[in-house]
Amino acid sequence: MYNTRDLVVRINWTFRKTTSSDWSDIRNNTAVHSFYWIHEGSGIFHTDQAYPVSQGMLFYMEPGLQMRMESAPEAPLTISMVLFECCSLHHCRSEWQLPQSVQRLDIPFTAHYLGERTIGLEHAFSEITRTWVPGNTESELESSALLLRLIAKLHQQNKPPIMEPAYEAYQRIKSDIEEHYADPLQIGALAKKHAISESYLRKLFMKHLHVSPKDYLTDIRMRHAERYLAYTSYSLRFIANVCGFHDEFHFSKVFHKYKGMAPSAFRKNSKHANQSTS
């Protein structure tokens, strides 16, 4: 199994193909992962069974899967194809682990999208195809980043929807905390803004994240503070301010409780660790 954030991809080929009325083909390169996004038209894809194909459908083919494709004579297919290699590269305790080949992504073989999702996928595949230029390092990196973003979204969409009262409000408040952690946020004010009681909001955070909204805000602030301390020479007063604390003393007190050491000690230890691994 893999963690989505550990995925690394390398695009072998991407192409937008407009077929003819009598078009048929087979999946020639079965050694890599493949996406087929249907922009227009209709047809049939054959694996162990026949799959009717139409606009707004996405096919994901893992390595080794054989497939035969054909267009409907009255509505030739327009397809974006992305062929790519994929591995998982995990970073733990300041060390990179050996890469592990991903045999199959946790994405369904086929899915049919409608409305805004269709528009989003149209844009995503168009951008990947437009950006990718083989042999151009900058464009290959950019197109790989776009592909990783697409894969992350497909993993999120593959999760079953959570049907419970106020879940969307919980998601919006969680995003507010993650994006505006440096602001003087008040959990009660956020709950009121999104029309949810503070007590019920706490229940949702405890259920899905196992921490209260206030503790989640503190955790986000501390994670940012750790990076400022480890990778910059900014003063503690500056770091306190950009991490949402009104003064250096309060920041130091919370940081000590969170990490078990003062910010200055954490910074000193981080510099020693960086020097020993450089």
CSV table of C-alpha atoms in Angstrom, one decimal:
chain,number,residue,atom,x,y,z
A,1,MET,CA,0.0,0.0,0.0
A,2,TYR,CA,1.1,3.6,-0.6
A,3,ASN,CA,0.4,7.1,0.8
A,4,THR,CA,-0.8,9.5,-1.9
A,5,ARG,CA,1.7,12.2,-0.8
A,6,ASP,CA,4.6,9.8,-1.4
A,7,LEU,CA,3.8,9.2,-5.1
A,8,VAL,CA,6.3,10.1,-7.8
A,9,VAL,CA,5.4,10.0,-11.5
A,10,ARG,CA,7.2,10.2,-14.8
A,11,ILE,CA,5.2,10.8,-18.0
A,12,ASN,CA,6.2,8.6,-20.9
A,13,TRP,CA,3.8,10.1,-23.4
A,14,THR,CA,0.7,12.2,-23.5
A,15,PHE,CA,-1.4,12.9,-26.6
A,16,ARG,CA,-4.9,14.2,-27.6
A,17,LYS,CA,-6.1,11.9,-30.4
A,18,THR,CA,-9.1,12.5,-32.7
A,19,THR,CA,-10.1,9.2,-34.2
A,20,SER,CA,-11.8,8.4,-37.5
A,21,SER,CA,-15.2,6.7,-37.9
A,22,ASP,CA,-13.6,3.3,-38.6
A,23,TRP,CA,-10.9,3.6,-35.9
A,24,SER,CA,-9.9,0.7,-33.8
A,25,ASP,CA,-6.7,-0.1,-31.8
A,26,ILE,CA,-5.2,-2.1,-29.0
A,27,ARG,CA,-3.4,-0.9,-25.9
A,28,ASN,CA,0.1,-1.3,-27.2
A,29,ASN,CA,2.2,-0.2,-24.1
A,30,THR,CA,1.0,-2.3,-21.2
A,31,ALA,CA,4.1,-1.8,-19.1
A,32,VAL,CA,3.0,1.5,-17.7
A,33,HIS,CA,0.0,3.1,-16.1
A,34,SER,CA,-2.5,4.8,-18.5
A,35,PHE,CA,-5.3,7.3,-18.3
A,36,TYR,CA,-7.8,7.6,-21.2
A,37,TRP,CA,-10.1,10.7,-20.9
A,38,ILE,CA,-13.0,10.8,-23.4
A,39,HIS,CA,-13.6,14.4,-24.7
A,40,GLU,CA,-16.1,13.6,-27.3
A,41,GLY,CA,-17.8,10.8,-29.2
A,42,SER,CA,-18.7,7.2,-28.4
A,43,GLY,CA,-17.4,3.7,-28.9
A,44,ILE,CA,-16.6,0.4,-27.1
A,45,PHE,CA,-13.6,-0.6,-25.0
A,46,HIS,CA,-13.0,-4.3,-24.6
A,47,THR,CA,-11.1,-6.0,-21.8
A,48,ASP,CA,-12.7,-9.1,-20.1
A,49,GLN,CA,-16.0,-7.4,-21.1
A,50,ALA,CA,-17.3,-4.7,-23.3
A,51,TYR,CA,-17.6,-1.1,-21.9
A,52,PRO,CA,-19.7,1.4,-23.8
A,53,VAL,CA,-17.7,4.7,-24.0
A,54,SER,CA,-19.1,8.2,-24.1
A,55,GLN,CA,-18.1,11.8,-23.3
A,56,GLY,CA,-17.0,12.5,-19.7
A,57,MET,CA,-15.7,9.0,-19.0
A,58,LEU,CA,-12.3,8.3,-17.6
A,59,PHE,CA,-10.5,4.9,-17.9
A,60,TYR,CA,-7.5,4.0,-15.7
A,61,MET,CA,-5.4,1.1,-16.8
A,62,GLU,CA,-2.9,-0.5,-14.6
A,63,PRO,CA,0.3,-2.1,-16.0
A,64,GLY,CA,-0.4,-5.4,-17.7
A,65,LEU,CA,-4.0,-4.8,-18.6
A,66,GLN,CA,-4.9,-5.7,-22.2
A,67,MET,CA,-7.5,-3.6,-24.0
A,68,ARG,CA,-9.0,-3.2,-27.4
A,69,MET,CA,-10.8,0.0,-28.5
A,70,GLU,CA,-13.0,1.1,-31.3
A,71,SER,CA,-15.0,4.3,-32.2
A,72,ALA,CA,-18.7,4.3,-33.1
A,73,PRO,CA,-19.0,5.1,-36.9
A,74,GLU,CA,-21.4,7.9,-36.3
A,75,ALA,CA,-19.5,9.6,-33.4
A,76,PRO,CA,-15.7,9.2,-33.6
A,77,LEU,CA,-13.9,9.5,-30.3
A,78,THR,CA,-11.6,12.3,-29.1
A,79,ILE,CA,-9.3,11.0,-26.4
A,80,SER,CA,-6.6,12.4,-24.2
A,81,MET,CA,-4.1,9.6,-23.3
A,82,VAL,CA,-1.5,9.9,-20.5
A,83,LEU,CA,1.0,7.0,-20.2
A,84,PHE,CA,3.2,7.2,-17.0
A,85,GLU,CA,5.4,5.3,-14.6
A,86,CYS,CA,4.6,5.5,-10.9
A,87,CYS,CA,6.5,4.7,-7.6
A,88,SER,CA,6.2,5.5,-3.9
A,89,LEU,CA,9.1,7.4,-2.3
A,90,HIS,CA,8.7,7.7,1.4
A,91,HIS,CA,10.7,10.2,3.6
A,92,CYS,CA,11.1,9.4,7.3
A,93,ARG,CA,13.3,10.7,10.0
A,94,SER,CA,15.3,12.9,7.6
A,95,GLU,CA,16.0,9.9,5.3
A,96,TRP,CA,14.6,8.8,2.0
A,97,GLN,CA,13.5,5.2,1.8
A,98,LEU,CA,14.0,3.0,-1.2
A,99,PRO,CA,11.4,3.7,-3.9
A,100,GLN,CA,8.7,1.1,-4.3
A,101,SER,CA,7.0,0.5,-7.6
A,102,VAL,CA,3.2,1.0,-7.5
A,103,GLN,CA,1.5,-1.8,-9.3
A,104,ARG,CA,-2.0,-0.3,-9.2
A,105,LEU,CA,-3.4,3.1,-8.1
A,106,ASP,CA,-6.5,3.1,-5.9
A,107,ILE,CA,-8.6,4.5,-8.7
A,108,PRO,CA,-11.5,2.7,-10.4
A,109,PHE,CA,-11.0,1.2,-13.8
A,110,THR,CA,-13.8,3.5,-15.2
A,111,ALA,CA,-15.9,6.3,-14.0
A,112,HIS,CA,-18.4,8.7,-15.6
A,113,TYR,CA,-18.2,12.4,-14.6
A,114,LEU,CA,-20.9,15.1,-15.0
A,115,GLY,CA,-21.2,18.8,-14.4
A,116,GLU,CA,-18.3,20.7,-12.8
A,117,ARG,CA,-16.2,17.5,-12.4
A,118,THR,CA,-16.3,17.1,-16.2
A,119,ILE,CA,-15.1,20.6,-16.7
A,120,GLY,CA,-12.3,20.2,-14.2
A,121,LEU,CA,-11.1,17.0,-15.8
A,122,GLU,CA,-11.3,18.5,-19.3
A,123,HIS,CA,-9.0,21.3,-18.1
A,124,ALA,CA,-6.7,19.0,-16.2
A,125,PHE,CA,-6.0,16.7,-19.2
A,126,SER,CA,-5.7,19.6,-21.6
A,127,GLU,CA,-3.1,21.3,-19.3
A,128,ILE,CA,-1.1,18.1,-18.9
A,129,THR,CA,-1.0,17.5,-22.7
A,130,ARG,CA,-0.2,21.2,-23.5
A,131,THR,CA,2.6,21.4,-20.9
A,132,TRP,CA,4.4,18.2,-21.6
A,133,VAL,CA,7.4,18.5,-23.9
A,134,PRO,CA,9.7,15.4,-24.0
A,135,GLY,CA,13.3,16.3,-23.2
A,136,ASN,CA,12.4,19.7,-21.7
A,137,THR,CA,13.2,19.4,-18.0
A,138,GLU,CA,11.1,22.3,-17.0
A,139,SER,CA,8.0,21.2,-18.9
A,140,GLU,CA,8.4,17.6,-17.8
A,141,LEU,CA,8.5,18.7,-14.1
A,142,GLU,CA,5.5,20.9,-14.6
A,143,SER,CA,3.4,18.3,-16.4
A,144,SER,CA,4.3,15.7,-13.7
A,145,ALA,CA,3.2,18.1,-11.0
A,146,LEU,CA,-0.1,18.5,-12.8
A,147,LEU,CA,-0.5,14.8,-13.1
A,148,LEU,CA,0.1,14.3,-9.4
A,149,ARG,CA,-2.5,16.9,-8.6
A,150,LEU,CA,-5.0,15.1,-10.8
A,151,ILE,CA,-4.2,11.7,-9.2
A,152,ALA,CA,-4.7,13.3,-5.7
A,153,LYS,CA,-8.1,14.6,-6.7
A,154,LEU,CA,-9.1,11.3,-8.2
A,155,HIS,CA,-8.2,9.6,-4.9
A,156,GLN,CA,-10.3,12.1,-3.0
A,157,GLN,CA,-13.3,11.5,-5.4
A,158,ASN,CA,-12.9,7.8,-5.0
A,159,LYS,CA,-13.7,8.0,-1.3
A,160,PRO,CA,-17.4,7.4,-0.6
A,161,PRO,CA,-19.3,10.6,0.2
A,162,ILE,CA,-19.9,11.3,3.9
A,163,MET,CA,-23.5,11.9,4.5
A,164,GLU,CA,-23.9,13.6,7.8
A,165,PRO,CA,-25.3,16.9,9.0
A,166,ALA,CA,-23.0,19.9,8.8
A,167,TYR,CA,-20.1,17.9,7.2
A,168,GLU,CA,-19.6,20.5,4.5
A,169,ALA,CA,-19.4,23.2,7.2
A,170,TYR,CA,-16.7,21.2,9.0
A,171,GLN,CA,-14.7,20.9,5.8
A,172,ARG,CA,-15.0,24.6,5.1
A,173,ILE,CA,-13.9,25.5,8.7
A,174,LYS,CA,-11.0,23.0,8.4
A,175,SER,CA,-9.9,24.7,5.2
A,176,ASP,CA,-10.2,28.1,6.9
A,177,ILE,CA,-7.9,27.0,9.7
A,178,GLU,CA,-5.3,25.5,7.2
A,179,GLU,CA,-5.3,28.6,5.0
A,180,HIS,CA,-5.6,31.4,7.6
A,181,TYR,CA,-3.7,30.0,10.6
A,182,ALA,CA,-1.7,33.2,10.9
A,183,ASP,CA,-4.9,35.3,11.5
A,184,PRO,CA,-6.4,35.8,15.0
A,185,LEU,CA,-8.9,33.0,14.5
A,186,GLN,CA,-11.7,32.3,17.0
A,187,ILE,CA,-13.3,28.9,16.8
A,188,GLY,CA,-16.6,30.3,18.0
A,189,ALA,CA,-16.6,32.9,15.3
A,190,LEU,CA,-15.8,30.3,12.6
A,191,ALA,CA,-18.7,28.2,13.8
A,192,LYS,CA,-21.1,31.1,13.7
A,193,LYS,CA,-19.8,32.1,10.2
A,194,HIS,CA,-20.6,28.7,8.8
A,195,ALA,CA,-23.9,28.3,10.8
A,196,ILE,CA,-22.9,25.4,13.0
A,197,SER,CA,-22.9,25.1,16.8
A,198,GLU,CA,-19.4,25.2,18.4
A,199,SER,CA,-20.2,22.0,20.4
A,200,TYR,CA,-21.3,20.1,17.2
A,201,LEU,CA,-18.2,21.4,15.4
A,202,ARG,CA,-16.0,19.9,18.1
A,203,LYS,CA,-17.8,16.6,17.8
A,204,LEU,CA,-17.1,16.5,14.0
A,205,PHE,CA,-13.4,17.4,14.6
A,206,MET,CA,-13.0,14.7,17.2
A,207,LYS,CA,-14.7,12.2,15.0
A,208,HIS,CA,-12.7,12.8,11.8
A,209,LEU,CA,-9.3,14.2,13.1
A,210,HIS,CA,-9.4,13.0,16.8
A,211,VAL,CA,-8.5,16.5,18.0
A,212,SER,CA,-10.6,19.6,18.9
A,213,PRO,CA,-10.8,22.5,16.4
A,214,LYS,CA,-8.6,24.6,18.8
A,215,ASP,CA,-6.0,21.9,19.0
A,216,TYR,CA,-6.0,21.4,15.2
A,217,LEU,CA,-5.4,25.1,14.8
A,218,THR,CA,-2.5,24.9,17.3
A,219,ASP,CA,-1.1,21.9,15.5
A,220,ILE,CA,-1.1,23.7,12.1
A,221,ARG,CA,0.6,26.7,13.7
A,222,MET,CA,3.2,24.6,15.4
A,223,ARG,CA,4.1,22.7,12.2
A,224,HIS,CA,4.7,26.0,10.4
A,225,ALA,CA,6.7,27.3,13.4
A,226,GLU,CA,8.9,24.2,13.3
A,227,ARG,CA,9.9,24.9,9.7
A,228,TYR,CA,10.5,28.6,10.3
A,229,LEU,CA,12.8,27.6,13.2
A,230,ALA,CA,14.6,24.9,11.3
A,231,TYR,CA,15.1,26.7,7.9
A,232,THR,CA,15.3,30.4,8.7
A,233,SER,CA,17.1,32.8,11.0
A,234,TYR,CA,14.0,34.9,11.7
A,235,SER,CA,13.5,36.2,15.2
A,236,LEU,CA,11.1,34.4,17.6
A,237,ARG,CA,9.0,37.5,17.6
A,238,PHE,CA,8.6,37.4,13.8
A,239,ILE,CA,7.9,33.7,13.8
A,240,ALA,CA,5.3,34.1,16.6
A,241,ASN,CA,3.5,36.8,14.6
A,242,VAL,CA,3.4,34.9,11.2
A,243,CYS,CA,2.2,31.8,13.1
A,244,GLY,CA,-0.8,33.5,14.7
A,245,PHE,CA,0.5,34.4,18.1
A,246,HIS,CA,0.1,37.9,19.6
A,247,ASP,CA,3.5,37.8,21.5
A,248,GLU,CA,6.7,35.9,21.7
A,249,PHE,CA,6.1,34.8,25.3
A,250,HIS,CA,2.8,33.1,24.5
A,251,PHE,CA,4.3,31.5,21.4
A,252,SER,CA,7.2,30.1,23.4
A,253,LYS,CA,4.9,28.7,26.1
A,254,VAL,CA,2.7,26.9,23.6
A,255,PHE,CA,5.7,25.6,21.6
A,256,HIS,CA,7.3,24.2,24.7
A,257,LYS,CA,4.1,22.4,25.6
A,258,TYR,CA,3.8,21.1,22.1
A,259,LYS,CA,7.4,20.0,21.5
A,260,GLY,CA,8.7,19.5,25.0
A,261,MET,CA,11.5,22.1,24.5
A,262,ALA,CA,11.9,25.9,24.0
A,263,PRO,CA,11.9,27.2,20.4
A,264,SER,CA,15.5,28.2,20.7
A,265,ALA,CA,16.5,24.7,21.7
A,266,PHE,CA,14.5,23.2,18.8
A,267,ARG,CA,16.3,25.6,16.4
A,268,LYS,CA,19.7,24.6,17.8
A,269,ASN,CA,18.9,20.8,17.5
A,270,SER,CA,17.5,21.3,14.0
A,271,LYS,CA,20.7,23.0,12.8
A,272,HIS,CA,22.8,20.2,14.3
A,273,ALA,CA,20.7,17.6,12.5
A,274,ASN,CA,20.9,19.5,9.2
A,275,GLN,CA,24.7,19.8,9.5
A,276,SER,CA,25.1,16.1,10.2
A,277,THR,CA,23.1,15.1,7.1
A,278,SER,CA,24.6,17.6,4.7
